[in-house]
PDB file of C-alpha atoms in Angstrom:
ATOM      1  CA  UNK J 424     -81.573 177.875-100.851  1.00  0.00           C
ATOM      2  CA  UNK J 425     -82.702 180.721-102.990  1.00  0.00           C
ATOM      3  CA  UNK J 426     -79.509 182.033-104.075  1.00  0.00           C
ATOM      4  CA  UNK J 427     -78.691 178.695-105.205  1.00  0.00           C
ATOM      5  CA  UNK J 428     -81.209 177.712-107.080  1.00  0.00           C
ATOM      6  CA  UNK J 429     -80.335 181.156-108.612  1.00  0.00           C
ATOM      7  CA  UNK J 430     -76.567 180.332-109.029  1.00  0.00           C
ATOM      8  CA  UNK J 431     -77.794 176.528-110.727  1.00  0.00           C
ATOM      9  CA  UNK J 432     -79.931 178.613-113.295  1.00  0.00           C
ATOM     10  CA  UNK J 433     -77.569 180.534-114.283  1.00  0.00           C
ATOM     11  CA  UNK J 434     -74.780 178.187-114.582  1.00  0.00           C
ATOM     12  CA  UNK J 435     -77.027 176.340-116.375  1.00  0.00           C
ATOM     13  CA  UNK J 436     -77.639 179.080-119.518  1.00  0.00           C
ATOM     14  CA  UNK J 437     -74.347 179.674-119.183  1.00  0.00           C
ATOM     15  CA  UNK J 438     -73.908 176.000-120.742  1.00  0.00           C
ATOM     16  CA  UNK J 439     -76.809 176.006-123.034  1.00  0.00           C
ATOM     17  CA  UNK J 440     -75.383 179.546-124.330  1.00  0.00           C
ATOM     18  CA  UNK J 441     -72.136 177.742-125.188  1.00  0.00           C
ATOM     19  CA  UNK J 442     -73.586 174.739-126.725  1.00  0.00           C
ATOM     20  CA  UNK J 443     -74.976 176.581-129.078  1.00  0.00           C
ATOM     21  CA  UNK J 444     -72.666 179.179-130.089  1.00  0.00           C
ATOM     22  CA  UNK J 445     -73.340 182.164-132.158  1.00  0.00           C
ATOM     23  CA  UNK J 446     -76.374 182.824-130.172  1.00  0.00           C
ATOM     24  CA  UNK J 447     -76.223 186.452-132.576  1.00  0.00           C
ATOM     25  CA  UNK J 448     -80.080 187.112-133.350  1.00  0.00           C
ATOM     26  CA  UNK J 449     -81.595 189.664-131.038  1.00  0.00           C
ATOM     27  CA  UNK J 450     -85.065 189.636-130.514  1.00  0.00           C
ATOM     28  CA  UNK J 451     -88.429 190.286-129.155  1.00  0.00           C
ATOM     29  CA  UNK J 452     -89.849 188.061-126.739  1.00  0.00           C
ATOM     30  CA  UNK J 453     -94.131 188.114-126.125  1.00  0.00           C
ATOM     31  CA  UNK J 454     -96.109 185.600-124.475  1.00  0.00           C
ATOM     32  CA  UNK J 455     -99.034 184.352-122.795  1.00  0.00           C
ATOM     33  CA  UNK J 456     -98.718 182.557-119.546  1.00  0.00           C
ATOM     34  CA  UNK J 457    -101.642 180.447-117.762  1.00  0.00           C
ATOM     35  CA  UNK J 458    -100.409 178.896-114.498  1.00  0.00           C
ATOM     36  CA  UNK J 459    -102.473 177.035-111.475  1.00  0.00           C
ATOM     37  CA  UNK J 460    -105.071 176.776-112.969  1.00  0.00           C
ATOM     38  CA  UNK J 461    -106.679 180.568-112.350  1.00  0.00           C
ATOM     39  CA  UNK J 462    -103.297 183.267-112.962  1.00  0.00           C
ATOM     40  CA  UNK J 463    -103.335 184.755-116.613  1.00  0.00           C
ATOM     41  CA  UNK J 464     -99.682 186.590-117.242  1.00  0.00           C
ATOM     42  CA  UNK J 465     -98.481 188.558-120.343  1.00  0.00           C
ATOM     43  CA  UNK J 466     -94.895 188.600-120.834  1.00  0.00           C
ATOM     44  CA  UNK J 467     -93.007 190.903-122.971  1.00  0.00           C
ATOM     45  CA  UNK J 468     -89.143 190.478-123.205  1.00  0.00           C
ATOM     46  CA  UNK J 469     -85.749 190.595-124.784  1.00  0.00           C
ATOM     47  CA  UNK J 470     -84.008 187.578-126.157  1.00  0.00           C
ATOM     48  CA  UNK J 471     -80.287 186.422-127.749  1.00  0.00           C
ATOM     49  CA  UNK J 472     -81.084 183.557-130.144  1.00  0.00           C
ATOM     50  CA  UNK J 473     -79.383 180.880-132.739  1.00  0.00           C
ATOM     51  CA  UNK J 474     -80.775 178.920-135.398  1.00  0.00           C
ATOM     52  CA  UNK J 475     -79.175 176.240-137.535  1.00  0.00           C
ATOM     53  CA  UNK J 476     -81.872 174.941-140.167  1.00  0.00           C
ATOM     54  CA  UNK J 477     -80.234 171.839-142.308  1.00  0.00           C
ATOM     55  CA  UNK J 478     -79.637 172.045-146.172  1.00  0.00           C
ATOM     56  CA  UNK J 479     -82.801 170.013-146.920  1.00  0.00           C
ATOM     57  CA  UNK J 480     -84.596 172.594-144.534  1.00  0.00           C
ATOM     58  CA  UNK J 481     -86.815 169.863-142.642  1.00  0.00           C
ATOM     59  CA  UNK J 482     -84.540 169.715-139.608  1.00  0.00           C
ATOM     60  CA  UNK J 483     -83.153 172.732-137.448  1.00  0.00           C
ATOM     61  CA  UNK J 484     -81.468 173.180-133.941  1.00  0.00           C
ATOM     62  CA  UNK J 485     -82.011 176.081-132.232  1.00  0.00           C
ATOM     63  CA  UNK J 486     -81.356 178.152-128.645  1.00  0.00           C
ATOM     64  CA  UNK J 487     -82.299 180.950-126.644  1.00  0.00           C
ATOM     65  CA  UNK J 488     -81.918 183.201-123.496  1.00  0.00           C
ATOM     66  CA  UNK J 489     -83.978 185.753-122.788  1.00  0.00           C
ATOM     67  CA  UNK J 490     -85.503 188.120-119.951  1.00  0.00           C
ATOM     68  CA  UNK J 491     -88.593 190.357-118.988  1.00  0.00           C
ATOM     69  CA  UNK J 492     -91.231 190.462-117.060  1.00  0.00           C
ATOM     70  CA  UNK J 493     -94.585 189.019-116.688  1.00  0.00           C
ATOM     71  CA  UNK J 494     -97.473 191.417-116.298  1.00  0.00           C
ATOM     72  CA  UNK J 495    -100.641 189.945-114.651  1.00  0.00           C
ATOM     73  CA  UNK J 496    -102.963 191.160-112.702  1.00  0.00           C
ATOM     74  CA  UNK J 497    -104.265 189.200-109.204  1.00  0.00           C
ATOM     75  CA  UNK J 498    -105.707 191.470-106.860  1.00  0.00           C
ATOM     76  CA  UNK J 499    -103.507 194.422-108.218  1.00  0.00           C
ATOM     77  CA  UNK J 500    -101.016 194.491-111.074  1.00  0.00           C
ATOM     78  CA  UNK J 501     -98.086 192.576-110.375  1.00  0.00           C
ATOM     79  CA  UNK J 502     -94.508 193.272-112.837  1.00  0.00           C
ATOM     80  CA  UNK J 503     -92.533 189.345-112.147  1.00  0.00           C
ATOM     81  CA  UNK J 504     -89.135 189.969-114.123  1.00  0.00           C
ATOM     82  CA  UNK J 505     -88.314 186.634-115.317  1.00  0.00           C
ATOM     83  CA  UNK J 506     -84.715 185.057-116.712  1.00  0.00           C
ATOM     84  CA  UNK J 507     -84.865 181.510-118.739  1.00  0.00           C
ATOM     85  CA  UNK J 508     -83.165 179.153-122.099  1.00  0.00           C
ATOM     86  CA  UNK J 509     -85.123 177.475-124.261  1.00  0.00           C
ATOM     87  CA  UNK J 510     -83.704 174.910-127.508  1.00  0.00           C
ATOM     88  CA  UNK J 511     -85.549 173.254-129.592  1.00  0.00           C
ATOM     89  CA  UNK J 512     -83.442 169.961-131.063  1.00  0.00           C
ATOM     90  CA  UNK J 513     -85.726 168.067-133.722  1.00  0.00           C
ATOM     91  CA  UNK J 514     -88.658 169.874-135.190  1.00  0.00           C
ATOM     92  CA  UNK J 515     -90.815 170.395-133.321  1.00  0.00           C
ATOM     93  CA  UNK J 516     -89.749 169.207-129.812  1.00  0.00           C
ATOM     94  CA  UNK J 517     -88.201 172.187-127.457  1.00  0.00           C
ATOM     95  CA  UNK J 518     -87.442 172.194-123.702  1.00  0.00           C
ATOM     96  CA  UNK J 519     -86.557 175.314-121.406  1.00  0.00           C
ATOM     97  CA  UNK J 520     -86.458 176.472-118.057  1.00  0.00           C
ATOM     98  CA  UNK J 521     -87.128 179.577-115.893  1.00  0.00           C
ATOM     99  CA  UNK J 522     -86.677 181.550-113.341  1.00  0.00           C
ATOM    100  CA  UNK J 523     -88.593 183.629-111.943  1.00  0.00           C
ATOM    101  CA  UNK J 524     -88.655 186.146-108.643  1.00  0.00           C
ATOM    102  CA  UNK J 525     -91.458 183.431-107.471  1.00  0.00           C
ATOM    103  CA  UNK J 526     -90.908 179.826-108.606  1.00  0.00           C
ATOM    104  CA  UNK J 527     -88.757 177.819-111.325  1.00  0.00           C
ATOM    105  CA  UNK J 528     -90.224 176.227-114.192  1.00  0.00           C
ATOM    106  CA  UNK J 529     -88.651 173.795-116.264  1.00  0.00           C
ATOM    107  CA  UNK J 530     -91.362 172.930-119.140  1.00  0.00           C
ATOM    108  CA  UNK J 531     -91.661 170.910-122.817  1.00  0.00           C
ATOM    109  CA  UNK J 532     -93.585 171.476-125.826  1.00  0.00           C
ATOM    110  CA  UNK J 533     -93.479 172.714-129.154  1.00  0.00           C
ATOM    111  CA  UNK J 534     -91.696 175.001-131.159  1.00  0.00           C
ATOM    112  CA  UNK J 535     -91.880 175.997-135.077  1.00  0.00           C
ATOM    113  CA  UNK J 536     -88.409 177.059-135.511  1.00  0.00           C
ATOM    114  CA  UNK J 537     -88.583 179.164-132.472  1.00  0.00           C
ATOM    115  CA  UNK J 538     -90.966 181.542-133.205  1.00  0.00           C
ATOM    116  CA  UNK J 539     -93.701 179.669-132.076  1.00  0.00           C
ATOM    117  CA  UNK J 540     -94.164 178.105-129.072  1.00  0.00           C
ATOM    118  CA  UNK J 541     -96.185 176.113-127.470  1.00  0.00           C
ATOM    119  CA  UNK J 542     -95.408 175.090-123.931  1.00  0.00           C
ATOM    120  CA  UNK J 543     -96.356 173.112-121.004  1.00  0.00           C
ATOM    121  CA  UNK J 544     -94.652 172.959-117.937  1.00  0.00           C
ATOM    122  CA  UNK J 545     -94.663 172.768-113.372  1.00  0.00           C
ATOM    123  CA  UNK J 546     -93.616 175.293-111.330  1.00  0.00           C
ATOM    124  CA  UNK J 547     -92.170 174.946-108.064  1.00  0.00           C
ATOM    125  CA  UNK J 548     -92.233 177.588-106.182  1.00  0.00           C
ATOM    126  CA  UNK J 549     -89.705 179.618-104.191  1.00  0.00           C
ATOM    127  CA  UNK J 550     -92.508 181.052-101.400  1.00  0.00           C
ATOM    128  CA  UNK J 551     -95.859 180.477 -99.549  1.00  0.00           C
ATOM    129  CA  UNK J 552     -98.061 183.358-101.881  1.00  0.00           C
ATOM    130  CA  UNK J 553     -97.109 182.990-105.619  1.00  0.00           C
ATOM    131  CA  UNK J 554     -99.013 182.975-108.405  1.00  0.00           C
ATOM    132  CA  UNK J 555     -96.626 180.731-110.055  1.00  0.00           C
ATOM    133  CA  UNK J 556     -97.336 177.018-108.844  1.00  0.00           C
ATOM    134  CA  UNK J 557     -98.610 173.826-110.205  1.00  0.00           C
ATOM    135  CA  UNK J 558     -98.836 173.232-114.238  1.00  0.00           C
ATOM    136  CA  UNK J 559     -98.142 176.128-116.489  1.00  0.00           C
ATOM    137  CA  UNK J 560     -98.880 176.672-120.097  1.00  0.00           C
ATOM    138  CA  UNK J 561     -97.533 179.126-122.433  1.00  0.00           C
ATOM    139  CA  UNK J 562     -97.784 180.692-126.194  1.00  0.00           C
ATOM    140  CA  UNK J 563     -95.058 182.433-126.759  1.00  0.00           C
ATOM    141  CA  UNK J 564     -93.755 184.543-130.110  1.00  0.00           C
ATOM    142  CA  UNK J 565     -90.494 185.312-130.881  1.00  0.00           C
ATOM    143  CA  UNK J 566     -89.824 187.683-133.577  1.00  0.00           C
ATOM    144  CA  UNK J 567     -86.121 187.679-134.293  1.00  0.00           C
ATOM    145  CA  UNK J 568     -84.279 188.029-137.848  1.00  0.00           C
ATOM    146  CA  UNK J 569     -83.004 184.258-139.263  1.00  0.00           C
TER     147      UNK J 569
END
């Protein structure tokens, strides 16, 4: 069941990545992860991004993938490496999903042309002992060129 959740995921950014063609901006991805209610994470990552901001520049479309790991600390510190997408489709709604060595999360929320997020989501997870279950939240930064 694992391994295809796994497989699903990644057919699934395989899509998005298409979709949105160039993704050609590298960046950095950092974040800050509070999930079931008592787990803080960091998260510090690489990402492949596009952007596509209108002439009038009110409107933009956007995608990413990225990957890293979440550092947190439970009883003893924990490194979760992490793959997910993320788009953004009218400013300021963005959706994504992840996957994670523990659970999946797909989540909603906001985003100010990408670099910005704000995110809420549920994770379901893959085992008995996780620290990812139950509603997530996120602030994540992406610092990528336009």
């Amino acid at each position: 069941m694992r391994l295809f959740l796994f497989l699903v995921s990644l057919f699934s950014l395989s899509v998005k990545a298409q979709l949105f063609e160039p993704l050609d901006k590298w960046g950095v991805r950092t974040a800050y992860t509070h999930t079931n209610g008592s787990r803080d994470f960091g998260f510090v990552g690489a990402s492949l991004n596009s952007i596509a901001v209108d002439r009038s520049g009110l409107a933009a479309i956007g995608a990413k993938v990225y990957a890293g790991t979440h550092i947190g600390k439970r009883d003893h510190w924990r490194l979760i490496p992490e793959i997910g997408t993320d788009a953004f489709f009218i400013l300021p709604v963005g959706a994504g999903v992840s996957v994670n060595t523990e659970a999946i999360t797909p989540r909603i929320g906001i985003s100010l042309l990408g670099v910005l997020e704000f995110y809420w989501g549920q994770s379901f997870p893959f085992k008995e002992e996780t620290s990812f279950k139950g509603r997530t939240f996120s602030l994540i930064v992406n610092i990528y060129g336009f």
